[in-house]
mmCIF file of C-alpha atoms and ligand atoms in Angstrom:
data_model
loop_
_atom_site.group_PDB
_atom_site.id
_atom_site.type_symbol
_atom_site.label_atom_id
_atom_site.label_comp_id
_atom_site.label_asym_id
_atom_site.label_seq_id
_atom_site.Cartn_x
_atom_site.Cartn_y
_atom_site.Cartn_z
ATOM 1 C CA MET L 288 73.917 -21.716 102.796
ATOM 2 C CA LYS L 289 77.447 -22.674 101.805
ATOM 3 C CA ILE L 290 79.319 -25.928 101.331
ATOM 4 C CA THR L 291 82.032 -26.017 103.997
ATOM 5 C CA ALA L 292 83.615 -29.454 103.624
ATOM 6 C CA ILE L 293 83.518 -32.577 101.490
ATOM 7 C CA HIS L 294 84.712 -35.940 102.778
ATOM 8 C CA GLY L 295 85.346 -39.122 100.809
ATOM 9 C CA HIS L 296 84.910 -42.365 102.783
ATOM 10 C CA TYR L 297 86.364 -45.465 101.115
ATOM 11 C CA VAL L 298 84.707 -48.546 102.614
ATOM 12 C CA ARG L 299 85.517 -52.167 101.814
ATOM 13 C CA ILE L 300 83.068 -54.812 103.019
ATOM 14 C CA PRO L 301 83.626 -58.565 102.615
ATOM 15 C CA CYS L 302 80.782 -60.281 100.827
ATOM 16 C CA ASP L 303 79.577 -63.698 99.866
ATOM 17 C CA MET L 304 78.268 -64.347 96.373
ATOM 18 C CA GLY L 305 76.728 -67.729 97.034
ATOM 19 C CA ALA L 306 79.519 -69.978 95.724
ATOM 20 C CA PRO L 307 83.213 -70.445 96.553
ATOM 21 C CA LEU L 308 85.306 -67.760 94.851
ATOM 22 C CA ASP L 309 87.821 -70.188 93.343
ATOM 23 C CA ASP L 310 84.926 -72.021 91.737
ATOM 24 C CA MET L 311 84.028 -69.001 89.633
ATOM 25 C CA GLY L 312 84.495 -69.136 85.925
ATOM 26 C CA GLY L 313 83.997 -65.421 85.731
ATOM 27 C CA ILE L 314 83.635 -62.272 87.817
ATOM 28 C CA ALA L 315 84.468 -62.888 91.475
ATOM 29 C CA PHE L 316 84.018 -60.146 94.084
ATOM 30 C CA PRO L 317 85.543 -61.007 97.486
ATOM 31 C CA THR L 318 84.566 -57.531 98.764
ATOM 32 C CA MET L 319 82.035 -54.858 97.867
ATOM 33 C CA ASP L 320 83.800 -51.508 97.822
ATOM 34 C CA HIS L 321 81.906 -48.232 98.321
ATOM 35 C CA LEU L 322 82.927 -44.588 98.015
ATOM 36 C CA LEU L 323 80.635 -42.535 100.240
ATOM 37 C CA ILE L 324 80.671 -38.774 99.718
ATOM 38 C CA GLU L 325 79.756 -36.538 102.658
ATOM 39 C CA VAL L 326 78.969 -32.882 101.905
ATOM 40 C CA ARG L 327 78.778 -30.560 104.907
ATOM 41 C CA THR L 328 77.203 -27.094 104.980
ATOM 42 C CA ASP L 329 77.290 -24.086 107.288
ATOM 43 C CA ALA L 330 73.562 -24.636 107.932
ATOM 44 C CA GLY L 331 74.358 -27.829 109.792
ATOM 45 C CA ILE L 332 72.770 -29.992 107.090
ATOM 46 C CA THR L 333 74.950 -32.820 105.796
ATOM 47 C CA GLY L 334 74.252 -34.612 102.539
ATOM 48 C CA TRP L 335 75.435 -38.061 101.455
ATOM 49 C CA GLY L 336 76.234 -39.301 97.981
ATOM 50 C CA GLU L 337 78.085 -42.188 96.358
ATOM 51 C CA ALA L 338 80.641 -42.119 93.567
ATOM 52 C CA PHE L 339 81.500 -45.071 91.321
ATOM 53 C CA GLY L 340 82.968 -47.443 92.368
ATOM 54 C CA HIS L 341 84.495 -50.907 92.873
ATOM 55 C CA SER L 342 88.161 -51.200 91.801
ATOM 56 C CA ILE L 343 88.353 -47.679 90.306
ATOM 57 C CA ILE L 344 87.636 -46.042 93.699
ATOM 58 C CA PRO L 345 91.267 -44.944 94.336
ATOM 59 C CA ALA L 346 91.186 -42.954 91.061
ATOM 60 C CA THR L 347 87.744 -41.497 91.787
ATOM 61 C CA LEU L 348 88.932 -40.535 95.259
ATOM 62 C CA ALA L 349 91.985 -38.775 93.804
ATOM 63 C CA ALA L 350 89.775 -36.862 91.332
ATOM 64 C CA LEU L 351 87.462 -35.902 94.177
ATOM 65 C CA GLU L 352 90.171 -34.735 96.535
ATOM 66 C CA THR L 353 92.497 -32.938 94.156
ATOM 67 C CA TYR L 354 90.074 -31.400 91.675
ATOM 68 C CA VAL L 355 86.302 -31.888 91.935
ATOM 69 C CA ALA L 356 85.583 -31.235 95.624
ATOM 70 C CA PRO L 357 87.680 -28.041 95.883
ATOM 71 C CA TRP L 358 85.512 -26.425 93.169
ATOM 72 C CA PHE L 359 82.374 -26.935 95.299
ATOM 73 C CA ILE L 360 83.784 -25.547 98.561
ATOM 74 C CA GLY L 361 82.201 -22.190 99.477
ATOM 75 C CA LYS L 362 79.411 -22.519 96.899
ATOM 76 C CA ASP L 363 75.704 -22.355 97.730
ATOM 77 C CA PRO L 364 74.307 -25.900 97.252
ATOM 78 C CA THR L 365 70.727 -24.633 96.707
ATOM 79 C CA PRO L 366 70.541 -24.172 92.885
ATOM 80 C CA VAL L 367 71.363 -27.807 92.152
ATOM 81 C CA ALA L 368 70.731 -27.796 88.386
ATOM 82 C CA ALA L 369 72.668 -24.583 87.734
ATOM 83 C CA LEU L 370 75.553 -25.797 89.879
ATOM 84 C CA HIS L 371 75.546 -29.085 87.971
ATOM 85 C CA ARG L 372 75.864 -27.357 84.598
ATOM 86 C CA ALA L 373 78.572 -24.994 85.835
ATOM 87 C CA ALA L 374 80.529 -27.939 87.244
ATOM 88 C CA GLN L 375 80.186 -29.879 83.977
ATOM 89 C CA GLN L 376 81.467 -26.884 82.018
ATOM 90 C CA THR L 377 84.405 -26.513 84.378
ATOM 91 C CA PHE L 378 85.340 -30.201 84.376
ATOM 92 C CA HIS L 379 84.618 -31.177 80.749
ATOM 93 C CA LEU L 380 88.160 -30.940 79.409
ATOM 94 C CA PHE L 381 89.180 -33.771 81.737
ATOM 95 C CA GLY L 382 86.691 -36.163 80.193
ATOM 96 C CA ARG L 383 82.926 -36.514 79.952
ATOM 97 C CA ASN L 384 83.026 -39.954 81.534
ATOM 98 C CA GLY L 385 85.248 -41.604 84.149
ATOM 99 C CA PRO L 386 86.540 -40.715 87.630
ATOM 100 C CA VAL L 387 85.993 -36.934 87.405
ATOM 101 C CA VAL L 388 82.342 -37.459 86.422
ATOM 102 C CA TYR L 389 81.962 -40.216 89.039
ATOM 103 C CA ALA L 390 83.179 -37.833 91.759
ATOM 104 C CA HIS L 391 80.822 -35.139 90.488
ATOM 105 C CA SER L 392 77.973 -37.688 90.494
ATOM 106 C CA GLY L 393 78.583 -38.434 94.173
ATOM 107 C CA ILE L 394 78.482 -34.766 95.091
ATOM 108 C CA ASP L 395 75.315 -34.175 93.024
ATOM 109 C CA ILE L 396 73.512 -36.982 94.903
ATOM 110 C CA ALA L 397 74.588 -35.372 98.193
ATOM 111 C CA LEU L 398 73.236 -31.981 97.046
ATOM 112 C CA TRP L 399 69.821 -33.564 96.389
ATOM 113 C CA ASP L 400 69.991 -35.172 99.849
ATOM 114 C CA ILE L 401 70.664 -31.708 101.311
ATOM 115 C CA ALA L 402 67.790 -30.151 99.323
ATOM 116 C CA ALA L 403 65.339 -32.819 100.472
ATOM 117 C CA LYS L 404 66.489 -32.627 104.100
ATOM 118 C CA ARG L 405 66.073 -28.863 103.977
ATOM 119 C CA ALA L 406 62.522 -29.382 102.698
ATOM 120 C CA GLY L 407 61.925 -31.964 105.453
ATOM 121 C CA ALA L 408 60.815 -34.416 102.764
ATOM 122 C CA PRO L 409 61.972 -37.745 101.370
ATOM 123 C CA LEU L 410 63.914 -37.351 98.129
ATOM 124 C CA HIS L 411 61.168 -38.965 96.047
ATOM 125 C CA ARG L 412 58.849 -36.062 96.856
ATOM 126 C CA LEU L 413 61.299 -33.653 95.204
ATOM 127 C CA LEU L 414 61.369 -35.964 92.176
ATOM 128 C CA GLY L 415 57.599 -35.724 91.709
ATOM 129 C CA GLY L 416 56.341 -38.042 94.437
ATOM 130 C CA ALA L 417 56.476 -41.803 94.908
ATOM 131 C CA ALA L 418 53.912 -43.801 92.964
ATOM 132 C CA ARG L 419 54.694 -46.878 95.057
ATOM 133 C CA SER L 420 55.823 -47.610 98.634
ATOM 134 C CA GLU L 421 58.087 -50.479 97.594
ATOM 135 C CA VAL L 422 59.895 -51.222 94.360
ATOM 136 C CA ARG L 423 60.344 -54.487 92.492
ATOM 137 C CA ALA L 424 63.948 -55.664 92.645
ATOM 138 C CA TYR L 425 65.642 -57.981 90.242
ATOM 139 C CA ALA L 426 68.448 -60.214 91.467
ATOM 140 C CA SER L 427 71.589 -59.257 89.542
ATOM 141 C CA LEU L 428 73.905 -62.263 89.727
ATOM 142 C CA LEU L 429 77.655 -62.189 89.268
ATOM 143 C CA ARG L 430 79.324 -64.464 86.722
ATOM 144 C CA TYR L 431 79.483 -68.050 87.930
ATOM 145 C CA GLY L 432 80.542 -69.651 84.667
ATOM 146 C CA LYS L 433 79.414 -73.153 85.598
ATOM 147 C CA PRO L 434 75.895 -74.176 84.537
ATOM 148 C CA GLU L 435 75.236 -76.196 87.691
ATOM 149 C CA ILE L 436 76.046 -73.192 89.907
ATOM 150 C CA VAL L 437 73.907 -70.864 87.775
ATOM 151 C CA GLU L 438 71.007 -73.290 88.015
ATOM 152 C CA ARG L 439 71.351 -73.614 91.799
ATOM 153 C CA ILE L 440 71.657 -69.869 92.410
ATOM 154 C CA CYS L 441 68.652 -69.139 90.164
ATOM 155 C CA ARG L 442 66.553 -71.706 92.018
ATOM 156 C CA GLY L 443 67.538 -69.991 95.278
ATOM 157 C CA CYS L 444 66.540 -66.552 93.937
ATOM 158 C CA VAL L 445 63.067 -67.813 93.061
ATOM 159 C CA ALA L 446 62.747 -69.443 96.507
ATOM 160 C CA GLU L 447 63.556 -66.039 98.041
ATOM 161 C CA GLY L 448 60.706 -64.467 96.102
ATOM 162 C CA TYR L 449 62.498 -62.830 93.167
ATOM 163 C CA ARG L 450 60.422 -62.791 89.981
ATOM 164 C CA HIS L 451 63.196 -61.282 87.871
ATOM 165 C CA ILE L 452 66.845 -62.302 87.586
ATOM 166 C CA LYS L 453 69.772 -61.015 85.572
ATOM 167 C CA LEU L 454 72.733 -63.180 84.705
ATOM 168 C CA HIS L 455 76.231 -62.063 83.773
ATOM 169 C CA GLU L 456 77.052 -65.197 81.771
ATOM 170 C CA ILE L 457 78.728 -65.643 78.408
ATOM 171 C CA ALA L 458 78.574 -69.401 77.797
ATOM 172 C CA THR L 459 75.302 -70.494 76.219
ATOM 173 C CA ASP L 460 74.984 -73.558 78.476
ATOM 174 C CA ALA L 461 75.266 -71.333 81.555
ATOM 175 C CA VAL L 462 72.495 -69.057 80.218
ATOM 176 C CA LEU L 463 70.206 -71.982 79.409
ATOM 177 C CA ALA L 464 70.855 -73.487 82.868
ATOM 178 C CA ALA L 465 69.221 -70.430 84.444
ATOM 179 C CA ARG L 466 65.850 -71.367 82.954
ATOM 180 C CA ALA L 467 66.252 -74.897 84.281
ATOM 181 C CA GLY L 468 66.729 -73.325 87.723
ATOM 182 C CA THR L 469 63.837 -70.869 87.630
ATOM 183 C CA GLY L 470 61.201 -72.781 85.661
ATOM 184 C CA PRO L 471 58.734 -70.789 83.546
ATOM 185 C CA GLY L 472 57.242 -67.414 84.443
ATOM 186 C CA ILE L 473 60.393 -65.806 85.823
ATOM 187 C CA GLY L 474 62.064 -62.995 83.899
ATOM 188 C CA ILE L 475 65.702 -63.752 83.031
ATOM 189 C CA ALA L 476 67.953 -61.121 81.466
ATOM 190 C CA ASN L 477 71.624 -61.530 80.558
ATOM 191 C CA ASP L 478 74.350 -58.890 80.812
ATOM 192 C CA VAL L 479 77.535 -59.677 78.889
ATOM 193 C CA ASN L 480 79.450 -56.387 79.549
ATOM 194 C CA CYS L 481 80.555 -55.341 76.034
ATOM 195 C CA PRO L 482 82.473 -58.328 74.586
ATOM 196 C CA TRP L 483 81.538 -58.610 70.894
ATOM 197 C CA THR L 484 81.506 -57.330 67.331
ATOM 198 C CA VAL L 485 78.159 -56.848 65.568
ATOM 199 C CA ALA L 486 78.388 -60.265 63.879
ATOM 200 C CA GLU L 487 79.357 -62.023 67.115
ATOM 201 C CA ALA L 488 76.604 -60.289 69.085
ATOM 202 C CA THR L 489 74.006 -61.276 66.487
ATOM 203 C CA ALA L 490 75.126 -64.916 66.563
ATOM 204 C CA MET L 491 75.070 -65.038 70.366
ATOM 205 C CA GLU L 492 71.637 -63.419 70.576
ATOM 206 C CA GLN L 493 70.365 -66.241 68.369
ATOM 207 C CA ALA L 494 72.113 -68.876 70.487
ATOM 208 C CA TYR L 495 70.493 -67.544 73.677
ATOM 209 C CA ARG L 496 66.945 -67.498 72.244
ATOM 210 C CA PRO L 497 65.806 -70.810 73.838
ATOM 211 C CA ALA L 498 66.288 -69.151 77.259
ATOM 212 C CA GLY L 499 63.606 -66.549 76.380
ATOM 213 C CA LEU L 500 65.637 -63.635 77.729
ATOM 214 C CA ALA L 501 63.887 -60.489 79.001
ATOM 215 C CA TRP L 502 66.785 -58.494 77.569
ATOM 216 C CA LEU L 503 70.376 -58.815 76.345
ATOM 217 C CA GLU L 504 72.602 -56.155 77.917
ATOM 218 C CA GLU L 505 75.675 -54.506 76.387
ATOM 219 C CA PRO L 506 76.487 -57.116 73.725
ATOM 220 C CA LEU L 507 78.771 -54.789 71.740
ATOM 221 C CA PHE L 508 82.229 -53.284 72.111
ATOM 222 C CA PRO L 509 82.829 -50.408 72.267
ATOM 223 C CA PRO L 510 79.733 -49.207 74.137
ATOM 224 C CA GLU L 511 79.681 -45.904 72.238
ATOM 225 C CA ASP L 512 79.131 -47.722 68.915
ATOM 226 C CA HIS L 513 75.427 -46.874 68.881
ATOM 227 C CA THR L 514 75.104 -47.447 65.139
ATOM 228 C CA GLY L 515 76.540 -50.938 65.527
ATOM 229 C CA LEU L 516 74.209 -51.635 68.438
ATOM 230 C CA ALA L 517 71.257 -50.549 66.304
ATOM 231 C CA ARG L 518 72.365 -53.128 63.690
ATOM 232 C CA VAL L 519 72.433 -55.831 66.390
ATOM 233 C CA ARG L 520 68.988 -54.771 67.592
ATOM 234 C CA GLU L 521 67.552 -54.803 64.081
ATOM 235 C CA LYS L 522 68.245 -58.541 63.744
ATOM 236 C CA SER L 523 67.423 -59.382 67.351
ATOM 237 C CA THR L 524 64.206 -60.875 68.708
ATOM 238 C CA THR L 525 65.508 -60.178 72.228
ATOM 239 C CA ARG L 526 65.201 -56.660 73.635
ATOM 240 C CA ILE L 527 68.512 -54.794 73.818
ATOM 241 C CA ALA L 528 69.592 -52.854 76.937
ATOM 242 C CA ALA L 529 72.543 -50.512 77.508
ATOM 243 C CA GLY L 530 73.525 -47.235 79.120
ATOM 244 C CA GLU L 531 75.643 -47.807 82.235
ATOM 245 C CA ASN L 532 78.727 -46.729 80.268
ATOM 246 C CA ALA L 533 77.117 -43.739 78.571
ATOM 247 C CA ALA L 534 78.473 -40.215 78.914
ATOM 248 C CA GLY L 535 75.486 -38.115 79.902
ATOM 249 C CA VAL L 536 72.153 -37.283 78.351
ATOM 250 C CA HIS L 537 73.590 -36.679 74.876
ATOM 251 C CA ASP L 538 74.864 -40.250 74.625
ATOM 252 C CA PHE L 539 71.324 -41.381 75.422
ATOM 253 C CA ARG L 540 69.890 -39.011 72.830
ATOM 254 C CA ASN L 541 72.203 -40.559 70.282
ATOM 255 C CA MET L 542 71.189 -44.092 71.278
ATOM 256 C CA PHE L 543 67.486 -43.230 71.105
ATOM 257 C CA GLU L 544 67.738 -41.449 67.754
ATOM 258 C CA ARG L 545 69.583 -44.400 66.202
ATOM 259 C CA GLY L 546 67.124 -46.921 67.604
ATOM 260 C CA ALA L 547 69.950 -48.697 69.427
ATOM 261 C CA ILE L 548 68.150 -49.810 72.583
ATOM 262 C CA ASP L 549 64.833 -50.951 74.033
ATOM 263 C CA ILE L 550 65.894 -50.377 77.651
ATOM 264 C CA ALA L 551 67.972 -47.449 78.951
ATOM 265 C CA GLN L 552 70.196 -48.081 81.956
ATOM 266 C CA PRO L 553 71.724 -44.855 83.286
ATOM 267 C CA SER L 554 73.763 -45.287 86.476
ATOM 268 C CA VAL L 555 73.304 -42.543 89.064
ATOM 269 C CA THR L 556 76.848 -42.781 90.511
ATOM 270 C CA LYS L 557 78.444 -42.671 87.026
ATOM 271 C CA ILE L 558 76.304 -40.536 84.758
ATOM 272 C CA GLY L 559 76.337 -37.218 86.661
ATOM 273 C CA GLY L 560 74.096 -37.886 89.636
ATOM 274 C CA ILE L 561 70.366 -37.313 90.030
ATOM 275 C CA THR L 562 70.415 -34.101 87.971
ATOM 276 C CA GLU L 563 71.630 -35.913 84.851
ATOM 277 C CA MET L 564 69.337 -38.884 85.568
ATOM 278 C CA ARG L 565 66.293 -36.595 85.482
ATOM 279 C CA LYS L 566 67.161 -35.391 81.985
ATOM 280 C CA ILE L 567 67.570 -38.982 80.764
ATOM 281 C CA ILE L 568 64.277 -40.077 82.364
ATOM 282 C CA ALA L 569 62.386 -37.347 80.473
ATOM 283 C CA LEU L 570 64.199 -38.113 77.219
ATOM 284 C CA ALA L 571 63.533 -41.854 77.505
ATOM 285 C CA GLU L 572 59.854 -41.162 78.076
ATOM 286 C CA ALA L 573 59.765 -38.909 75.003
ATOM 287 C CA HIS L 574 61.274 -41.728 72.917
ATOM 288 C CA SER L 575 59.101 -44.479 74.464
ATOM 289 C CA VAL L 576 62.192 -46.307 75.698
ATOM 290 C CA GLU L 577 61.857 -48.237 78.959
ATOM 291 C CA LEU L 578 64.208 -47.192 81.746
ATOM 292 C CA VAL L 579 65.714 -49.656 84.231
ATOM 293 C CA PRO L 580 68.564 -47.925 86.080
ATOM 294 C CA HIS L 581 71.951 -49.580 86.540
ATOM 295 C CA CYS L 582 72.578 -49.953 90.276
ATOM 296 C CA ALA L 583 75.620 -52.051 91.170
ATOM 297 C CA TYR L 584 76.172 -50.541 94.599
ATOM 298 C CA PHE L 585 74.886 -50.572 98.163
ATOM 299 C CA GLY L 586 75.283 -47.044 99.531
ATOM 300 C CA PRO L 587 73.634 -43.669 98.859
ATOM 301 C CA GLY L 588 73.651 -44.459 95.118
ATOM 302 C CA ASN L 589 71.392 -47.415 95.866
ATOM 303 C CA LEU L 590 69.124 -45.258 98.050
ATOM 304 C CA ALA L 591 68.944 -42.615 95.303
ATOM 305 C CA SER L 592 68.077 -45.327 92.757
ATOM 306 C CA ILE L 593 65.210 -46.543 94.964
ATOM 307 C CA HIS L 594 63.776 -43.003 95.149
ATOM 308 C CA ILE L 595 64.162 -42.590 91.390
ATOM 309 C CA VAL L 596 62.475 -45.907 90.566
ATOM 310 C CA ALA L 597 59.667 -45.164 93.060
ATOM 311 C CA SER L 598 58.962 -41.794 91.461
ATOM 312 C CA LEU L 599 58.918 -42.887 87.803
ATOM 313 C CA ALA L 600 55.587 -42.526 86.006
ATOM 314 C CA THR L 601 55.647 -46.179 84.986
ATOM 315 C CA ASP L 602 56.570 -49.131 87.163
ATOM 316 C CA THR L 603 60.094 -50.390 86.575
ATOM 317 C CA MET L 604 62.663 -52.483 88.421
ATOM 318 C CA LEU L 605 65.561 -51.832 90.750
ATOM 319 C CA GLU L 606 68.826 -53.701 90.172
ATOM 320 C CA ARG L 607 69.956 -55.531 93.299
ATOM 321 C CA LEU L 608 73.377 -57.199 93.183
ATOM 322 C CA TYR L 609 72.936 -60.730 94.475
ATOM 323 C CA VAL L 610 75.650 -60.756 97.139
ATOM 324 C CA ASN L 611 75.447 -60.854 100.915
ATOM 325 C CA LEU L 612 77.479 -58.166 102.651
ATOM 326 C CA GLU L 613 79.120 -58.989 105.980
ATOM 327 C CA ALA L 614 77.718 -55.655 107.220
ATOM 328 C CA SER L 615 76.352 -52.420 105.773
ATOM 329 C CA PRO L 616 76.421 -48.786 106.938
ATOM 330 C CA TYR L 617 72.734 -48.843 105.966
ATOM 331 C CA GLY L 618 71.820 -52.009 107.887
ATOM 332 C CA THR L 619 69.042 -54.000 106.283
ATOM 333 C CA SER L 620 67.156 -50.938 104.999
ATOM 334 C CA MET L 621 67.737 -51.795 101.330
ATOM 335 C CA ASP L 622 67.337 -55.574 101.591
ATOM 336 C CA ALA L 623 64.807 -57.236 99.307
ATOM 337 C CA LYS L 624 61.998 -59.265 100.836
ATOM 338 C CA ASN L 625 59.976 -61.354 98.406
ATOM 339 C CA GLY L 626 61.742 -59.441 95.664
ATOM 340 C CA MET L 627 60.524 -56.062 96.944
ATOM 341 C CA VAL L 628 62.571 -53.217 98.485
ATOM 342 C CA PRO L 629 60.851 -50.612 100.705
ATOM 343 C CA VAL L 630 61.032 -46.938 99.687
ATOM 344 C CA PRO L 631 62.618 -44.877 102.499
ATOM 345 C CA GLN L 632 60.254 -42.263 103.949
ATOM 346 C CA GLY L 633 62.640 -40.219 106.118
ATOM 347 C CA PRO L 634 63.990 -36.804 105.025
ATOM 348 C CA GLY L 635 66.510 -36.776 102.166
ATOM 349 C CA LEU L 636 67.749 -40.185 101.084
ATOM 350 C CA GLY L 637 65.852 -41.399 104.116
ATOM 351 C CA VAL L 638 68.545 -43.472 105.832
ATOM 352 C CA GLU L 639 71.763 -42.167 107.413
ATOM 353 C CA PRO L 640 74.945 -44.248 107.444
ATOM 354 C CA ASP L 641 76.013 -45.937 110.667
ATOM 355 C CA MET L 642 79.470 -44.410 111.135
ATOM 356 C CA ARG L 643 80.588 -47.296 113.375
ATOM 357 C CA VAL L 644 80.260 -49.584 110.352
ATOM 358 C CA VAL L 645 82.020 -47.029 108.137
ATOM 359 C CA GLU L 646 84.905 -46.849 110.643
ATOM 360 C CA LYS L 647 85.174 -50.612 110.975
ATOM 361 C CA TYR L 648 85.542 -51.178 107.209
ATOM 362 C CA ARG L 649 87.316 -47.969 106.230
ATOM 363 C CA GLN L 650 90.239 -48.206 103.747
ATOM 364 C CA GLY L 651 92.955 -45.648 104.410
ATOM 365 C CA ARG L 652 92.330 -42.131 105.636
ATOM 366 C CA ILE L 653 89.279 -39.921 105.155
ATOM 367 C CA ALA L 654 89.801 -37.695 102.100
ATOM 368 C CA THR L 655 88.931 -34.228 103.367
ATOM 369 C CA VAL L 656 88.557 -31.002 101.398
ATOM 370 C CA SER L 657 87.488 -27.837 103.212
HETATM 371 MG MG1 MG J 71 75.359 -54.076 83.193
#
């Protein structure tokens, strides 16, 4: 079998985040942008992947089209792990994180989709088998800024059946408002996206304590300061989470060895695909660090994350961005009901994209390498 063509599909779908955009004190997303990667083979099997993502998609697409995809054309997609290492060695001088690695991640996911389709099995079976038929989702909110909006949105999440919520708030009153919205017994985490020094992070962790956070995510800048993060964690009574900005398994090894985190959050569309995720899963288990993947997307990367979470030895959660898409190439297959998302059982990733939806929301031309 040989890879004959790779296509990049840039899709932009309007979405609603539950409050008027101009009301936001923080991160407002008027659209949810996806980069779908289609890998075709001479055996007639097509695999789908997803490369990170959001506003960096034009750069990822350029890396895919001009550099990453051409390397894969004509290669046998069967030995996924060996191909992954060879690609990493070829690409490493252009950075071990960023658009080149994102493009590679998308292709790696597609190669696993091809392998599972060839085996006639759902992806989770290739990952060791699913221990559960549905996974627990946590509602990952955007940044609303205003306490009254945070409280209202959190109340709505609980009414929909979510038992776990993650905020992206900075202001202490906005964080505390979440608990007013949920009441007791609901897990609330907070993701601050790398704003602080060690001293600032320590002070803010203390300020948030009345909210009883399940974890505090990425309190420190820069994210590769694992020693600094370990100092924050040492003084913290809240569990510390990080990893969506890590560069591969060695960054995680460094974090684990320094005692920097309680919860590892590799991101399948950023870290190097499913192949790199598998290394990090094993390493996290060996260090007794919990793993809750980062999953801020709605395409094949989301499907891959569901299969990964379903196949983990211990029960963990799936991140589900709390936005309503106007439409999705994957329909309602990944929607949460009562806070649970079903594990796809079809071959490969288990759900194929509806190309009519892809066409309707496509941005620009299809990037094609053959
Ligand atoms: Mg995060």
